[in-house]
JSON list of C-alpha atoms in Angstrom, two decimals:
[
{"chain": "A", "resi": 1, "resn": "MET", "atom": "CA", "xyz": [-50.04, 99.34, 16.36]},
{"chain": "A", "resi": 2, "resn": "GLY", "atom": "CA", "xyz": [-51.44, 102.24, 14.76]},
{"chain": "A", "resi": 3, "resn": "ILE", "atom": "CA", "xyz": [-50.72, 104.69, 12.01]},
{"chain": "A", "resi": 4, "resn": "PRO", "atom": "CA", "xyz": [-47.14, 105.56, 11.61]},
{"chain": "A", "resi": 5, "resn": "SER", "atom": "CA", "xyz": [-46.28, 109.20, 12.41]},
{"chain": "A", "resi": 6, "resn": "GLU", "atom": "CA", "xyz": [-45.09, 109.85, 8.97]},
{"chain": "A", "resi": 7, "resn": "LEU", "atom": "CA", "xyz": [-48.60, 109.16, 7.42]},
{"chain": "A", "resi": 8, "resn": "ARG", "atom": "CA", "xyz": [-50.27, 110.87, 10.15]},
{"chain": "A", "resi": 9, "resn": "ASP", "atom": "CA", "xyz": [-48.45, 113.97, 9.57]},
{"chain": "A", "resi": 10, "resn": "LEU", "atom": "CA", "xyz": [-49.03, 113.68, 5.89]},
{"chain": "A", "resi": 11, "resn": "TYR", "atom": "CA", "xyz": [-52.81, 113.60, 6.28]},
{"chain": "A", "resi": 12, "resn": "ALA", "atom": "CA", "xyz": [-53.06, 116.12, 9.06]},
{"chain": "A", "resi": 13, "resn": "ASN", "atom": "CA", "xyz": [-51.05, 118.80, 7.11]},
{"chain": "A", "resi": 14, "resn": "ARG", "atom": "CA", "xyz": [-52.98, 118.29, 3.82]},
{"chain": "A", "resi": 15, "resn": "LYS", "atom": "CA", "xyz": [-54.37, 121.35, 2.34]},
{"chain": "A", "resi": 16, "resn": "SER", "atom": "CA", "xyz": [-56.38, 120.25, -0.55]},
{"chain": "A", "resi": 17, "resn": "PRO", "atom": "CA", "xyz": [-59.12, 117.64, -0.11]},
{"chain": "A", "resi": 18, "resn": "LEU", "atom": "CA", "xyz": [-58.47, 113.92, -0.36]},
{"chain": "A", "resi": 19, "resn": "LEU", "atom": "CA", "xyz": [-61.37, 113.67, -3.16]},
{"chain": "A", "resi": 20, "resn": "ILE", "atom": "CA", "xyz": [-61.86, 116.18, -6.03]},
{"chain": "A", "resi": 21, "resn": "GLN", "atom": "CA", "xyz": [-65.26, 117.39, -6.66]},
{"chain": "A", "resi": 22, "resn": "SER", "atom": "CA", "xyz": [-66.80, 117.19, -10.17]},
{"chain": "A", "resi": 23, "resn": "PRO", "atom": "CA", "xyz": [-68.02, 120.40, -11.86]},
{"chain": "A", "resi": 24, "resn": "ALA", "atom": "CA", "xyz": [-71.53, 119.10, -11.38]},
{"chain": "A", "resi": 25, "resn": "GLU", "atom": "CA", "xyz": [-71.23, 119.23, -7.52]},
{"chain": "A", "resi": 26, "resn": "ASP", "atom": "CA", "xyz": [-69.61, 122.65, -7.34]},
{"chain": "A", "resi": 27, "resn": "GLU", "atom": "CA", "xyz": [-72.68, 123.72, -9.42]},
{"chain": "A", "resi": 28, "resn": "LYS", "atom": "CA", "xyz": [-74.87, 121.81, -7.04]},
{"chain": "A", "resi": 29, "resn": "ILE", "atom": "CA", "xyz": [-73.15, 123.78, -4.15]},
{"chain": "A", "resi": 30, "resn": "ARG", "atom": "CA", "xyz": [-73.60, 127.14, -5.75]},
{"chain": "A", "resi": 31, "resn": "ARG", "atom": "CA", "xyz": [-77.17, 126.52, -6.56]},
{"chain": "A", "resi": 32, "resn": "SER", "atom": "CA", "xyz": [-77.91, 125.46, -2.86]},
{"chain": "A", "resi": 33, "resn": "ARG", "atom": "CA", "xyz": [-76.39, 128.53, -1.49]},
{"chain": "A", "resi": 34, "resn": "GLN", "atom": "CA", "xyz": [-78.12, 130.77, -3.81]},
{"chain": "A", "resi": 35, "resn": "CYS", "atom": "CA", "xyz": [-81.44, 128.93, -2.86]},
{"chain": "A", "resi": 36, "resn": "THR", "atom": "CA", "xyz": [-80.58, 129.76, 0.90]},
{"chain": "A", "resi": 37, "resn": "GLN", "atom": "CA", "xyz": [-79.72, 133.28, 0.20]},
{"chain": "A", "resi": 38, "resn": "GLU", "atom": "CA", "xyz": [-83.21, 133.87, -1.63]},
{"chain": "A", "resi": 39, "resn": "GLY", "atom": "CA", "xyz": [-85.01, 132.21, 1.21]},
{"chain": "A", "resi": 40, "resn": "VAL", "atom": "CA", "xyz": [-83.24, 134.61, 3.79]},
{"chain": "A", "resi": 41, "resn": "ARG", "atom": "CA", "xyz": [-83.97, 137.62, 1.83]},
{"chain": "A", "resi": 42, "resn": "ALA", "atom": "CA", "xyz": [-87.68, 136.50, 1.22]},
{"chain": "A", "resi": 43, "resn": "GLY", "atom": "CA", "xyz": [-88.12, 135.60, 4.84]},
{"chain": "A", "resi": 44, "resn": "ALA", "atom": "CA", "xyz": [-86.64, 138.97, 6.02]},
{"chain": "A", "resi": 45, "resn": "LYS", "atom": "CA", "xyz": [-89.04, 140.89, 3.88]},
{"chain": "A", "resi": 46, "resn": "ALA", "atom": "CA", "xyz": [-91.92, 138.64, 5.11]},
{"chain": "A", "resi": 47, "resn": "ALA", "atom": "CA", "xyz": [-90.87, 139.35, 8.74]},
{"chain": "A", "resi": 48, "resn": "ALA", "atom": "CA", "xyz": [-90.64, 143.07, 8.32]},
{"chain": "A", "resi": 49, "resn": "VAL", "atom": "CA", "xyz": [-94.31, 143.13, 6.79]},
{"chain": "A", "resi": 50, "resn": "ALA", "atom": "CA", "xyz": [-95.61, 140.76, 9.51]},
{"chain": "A", "resi": 51, "resn": "CYS", "atom": "CA", "xyz": [-94.05, 142.97, 12.21]},
{"chain": "A", "resi": 52, "resn": "VAL", "atom": "CA", "xyz": [-95.66, 146.10, 11.14]},
{"chain": "A", "resi": 53, "resn": "ALA", "atom": "CA", "xyz": [-98.79, 144.04, 10.49]},
{"chain": "A", "resi": 54, "resn": "SER", "atom": "CA", "xyz": [-99.07, 142.89, 13.97]},
{"chain": "A", "resi": 55, "resn": "ALA", "atom": "CA", "xyz": [-97.67, 145.67, 15.88]},
{"chain": "A", "resi": 56, "resn": "VAL", "atom": "CA", "xyz": [-100.27, 148.10, 14.73]},
{"chain": "A", "resi": 57, "resn": "PRO", "atom": "CA", "xyz": [-103.49, 146.32, 15.65]},
{"chain": "A", "resi": 58, "resn": "THR", "atom": "CA", "xyz": [-101.70, 145.23, 18.92]},
{"chain": "A", "resi": 59, "resn": "LEU", "atom": "CA", "xyz": [-100.62, 148.68, 19.90]},
{"chain": "A", "resi": 60, "resn": "ILE", "atom": "CA", "xyz": [-104.11, 150.04, 18.92]},
{"chain": "A", "resi": 61, "resn": "ALA", "atom": "CA", "xyz": [-105.98, 147.41, 20.75]},
{"chain": "A", "resi": 62, "resn": "VAL", "atom": "CA", "xyz": [-103.95, 148.09, 24.13]},
{"chain": "A", "resi": 63, "resn": "ARG", "atom": "CA", "xyz": [-104.83, 151.65, 23.90]},
{"chain": "A", "resi": 64, "resn": "LYS", "atom": "CA", "xyz": [-108.64, 151.38, 23.09]},
{"chain": "A", "resi": 65, "resn": "ILE", "atom": "CA", "xyz": [-109.75, 147.96, 24.37]},
{"chain": "A", "resi": 66, "resn": "PRO", "atom": "CA", "xyz": [-110.26, 147.65, 28.10]},
{"chain": "A", "resi": 67, "resn": "TRP", "atom": "CA", "xyz": [-109.45, 143.76, 28.27]},
{"chain": "A", "resi": 68, "resn": "ALA", "atom": "CA", "xyz": [-106.24, 144.49, 26.33]},
{"chain": "A", "resi": 69, "resn": "LYS", "atom": "CA", "xyz": [-105.26, 147.36, 28.43]},
{"chain": "A", "resi": 70, "resn": "ALA", "atom": "CA", "xyz": [-105.65, 145.41, 31.62]},
{"chain": "A", "resi": 71, "resn": "ASN", "atom": "CA", "xyz": [-104.06, 142.12, 30.52]},
{"chain": "A", "resi": 72, "resn": "LEU", "atom": "CA", "xyz": [-101.35, 142.76, 27.86]},
{"chain": "A", "resi": 73, "resn": "ASN", "atom": "CA", "xyz": [-98.36, 144.07, 29.38]},
{"chain": "A", "resi": 74, "resn": "TYR", "atom": "CA", "xyz": [-95.34, 145.16, 27.44]},
{"chain": "A", "resi": 75, "resn": "THR", "atom": "CA", "xyz": [-94.01, 141.74, 27.38]},
{"chain": "A", "resi": 76, "resn": "ALA", "atom": "CA", "xyz": [-97.18, 140.30, 25.99]},
{"chain": "A", "resi": 77, "resn": "GLN", "atom": "CA", "xyz": [-97.13, 142.84, 23.31]},
{"chain": "A", "resi": 78, "resn": "ALA", "atom": "CA", "xyz": [-93.61, 142.11, 22.36]},
{"chain": "A", "resi": 79, "resn": "LEU", "atom": "CA", "xyz": [-94.46, 138.44, 22.37]},
{"chain": "A", "resi": 80, "resn": "ILE", "atom": "CA", "xyz": [-97.20, 138.92, 19.95]},
{"chain": "A", "resi": 81, "resn": "VAL", "atom": "CA", "xyz": [-95.25, 140.98, 17.56]},
{"chain": "A", "resi": 82, "resn": "SER", "atom": "CA", "xyz": [-92.17, 138.73, 17.66]},
{"chain": "A", "resi": 83, "resn": "ALA", "atom": "CA", "xyz": [-94.19, 135.52, 17.25]},
{"chain": "A", "resi": 84, "resn": "ALA", "atom": "CA", "xyz": [-95.83, 136.75, 14.09]},
{"chain": "A", "resi": 85, "resn": "SER", "atom": "CA", "xyz": [-92.46, 137.85, 12.72]},
{"chain": "A", "resi": 86, "resn": "ILE", "atom": "CA", "xyz": [-90.52, 134.79, 13.41]},
{"chain": "A", "resi": 87, "resn": "ALA", "atom": "CA", "xyz": [-93.26, 132.51, 12.07]},
{"chain": "A", "resi": 88, "resn": "ALA", "atom": "CA", "xyz": [-93.53, 134.75, 8.87]},
{"chain": "A", "resi": 89, "resn": "TYR", "atom": "CA", "xyz": [-89.90, 134.50, 8.46]},
{"chain": "A", "resi": 90, "resn": "PHE", "atom": "CA", "xyz": [-89.62, 130.67, 8.92]},
{"chain": "A", "resi": 91, "resn": "ILE", "atom": "CA", "xyz": [-92.57, 129.84, 6.83]},
{"chain": "A", "resi": 92, "resn": "THR", "atom": "CA", "xyz": [-91.62, 132.19, 3.84]},
{"chain": "A", "resi": 93, "resn": "ALA", "atom": "CA", "xyz": [-88.01, 131.19, 3.80]},
{"chain": "A", "resi": 94, "resn": "ASP", "atom": "CA", "xyz": [-88.76, 127.38, 3.86]},
{"chain": "A", "resi": 95, "resn": "LYS", "atom": "CA", "xyz": [-91.38, 127.92, 1.13]},
{"chain": "A", "resi": 96, "resn": "THR", "atom": "CA", "xyz": [-88.87, 129.90, -0.92]},
{"chain": "A", "resi": 97, "resn": "ILE", "atom": "CA", "xyz": [-85.96, 127.38, -0.40]},
{"chain": "A", "resi": 98, "resn": "LEU", "atom": "CA", "xyz": [-88.18, 124.48, -1.31]},
{"chain": "A", "resi": 99, "resn": "GLU", "atom": "CA", "xyz": [-89.46, 126.16, -4.46]},
{"chain": "A", "resi": 100, "resn": "CYS", "atom": "CA", "xyz": [-86.11, 126.90, -5.55]},
{"chain": "A", "resi": 101, "resn": "ALA", "atom": "CA", "xyz": [-84.87, 123.46, -4.85]},
{"chain": "A", "resi": 102, "resn": "ARG", "atom": "CA", "xyz": [-87.77, 122.13, -7.01]},
{"chain": "A", "resi": 103, "resn": "ARG", "atom": "CA", "xyz": [-86.70, 124.34, -9.89]},
{"chain": "A", "resi": 104, "resn": "ASN", "atom": "CA", "xyz": [-83.10, 123.29, -9.64]},
{"chain": "A", "resi": 105, "resn": "THR", "atom": "CA", "xyz": [-83.93, 119.63, -9.76]},
{"chain": "A", "resi": 106, "resn": "HIS", "atom": "CA", "xyz": [-84.24, 119.81, -13.61]},
{"chain": "A", "resi": 107, "resn": "TYR", "atom": "CA", "xyz": [-80.72, 119.32, -14.78]},
{"chain": "A", "resi": 108, "resn": "LYS", "atom": "CA", "xyz": [-79.54, 120.14, -18.26]},
{"chain": "A", "resi": 109, "resn": "PRO", "atom": "CA", "xyz": [-78.09, 117.38, -20.06]},
{"chain": "A", "resi": 110, "resn": "SER", "atom": "CA", "xyz": [-74.48, 117.33, -20.59]}
]
């Protein structure tokens, strides 16, 4: 017992989806992609600012402060800068996506 080969081939070779989306679902998908793109843009900007804001004091500290000069090698410096950048990216992207999603929950009456 099983699926006859004719039916299996019919469903396997199907190019169009089995269910048709409503225009409202297409609009939801478009808005969610737009929210994601906004989040990525805002996160990248925040990561760039955080990179500069953490790199400058770190490099100055390694040159001037004796403890930092003795204990922070190149790897530690890179970890400090990248951790700040990564945290800024994800926090900002998350906040932006959530804010955009909240904005999009108010649907227009159709």
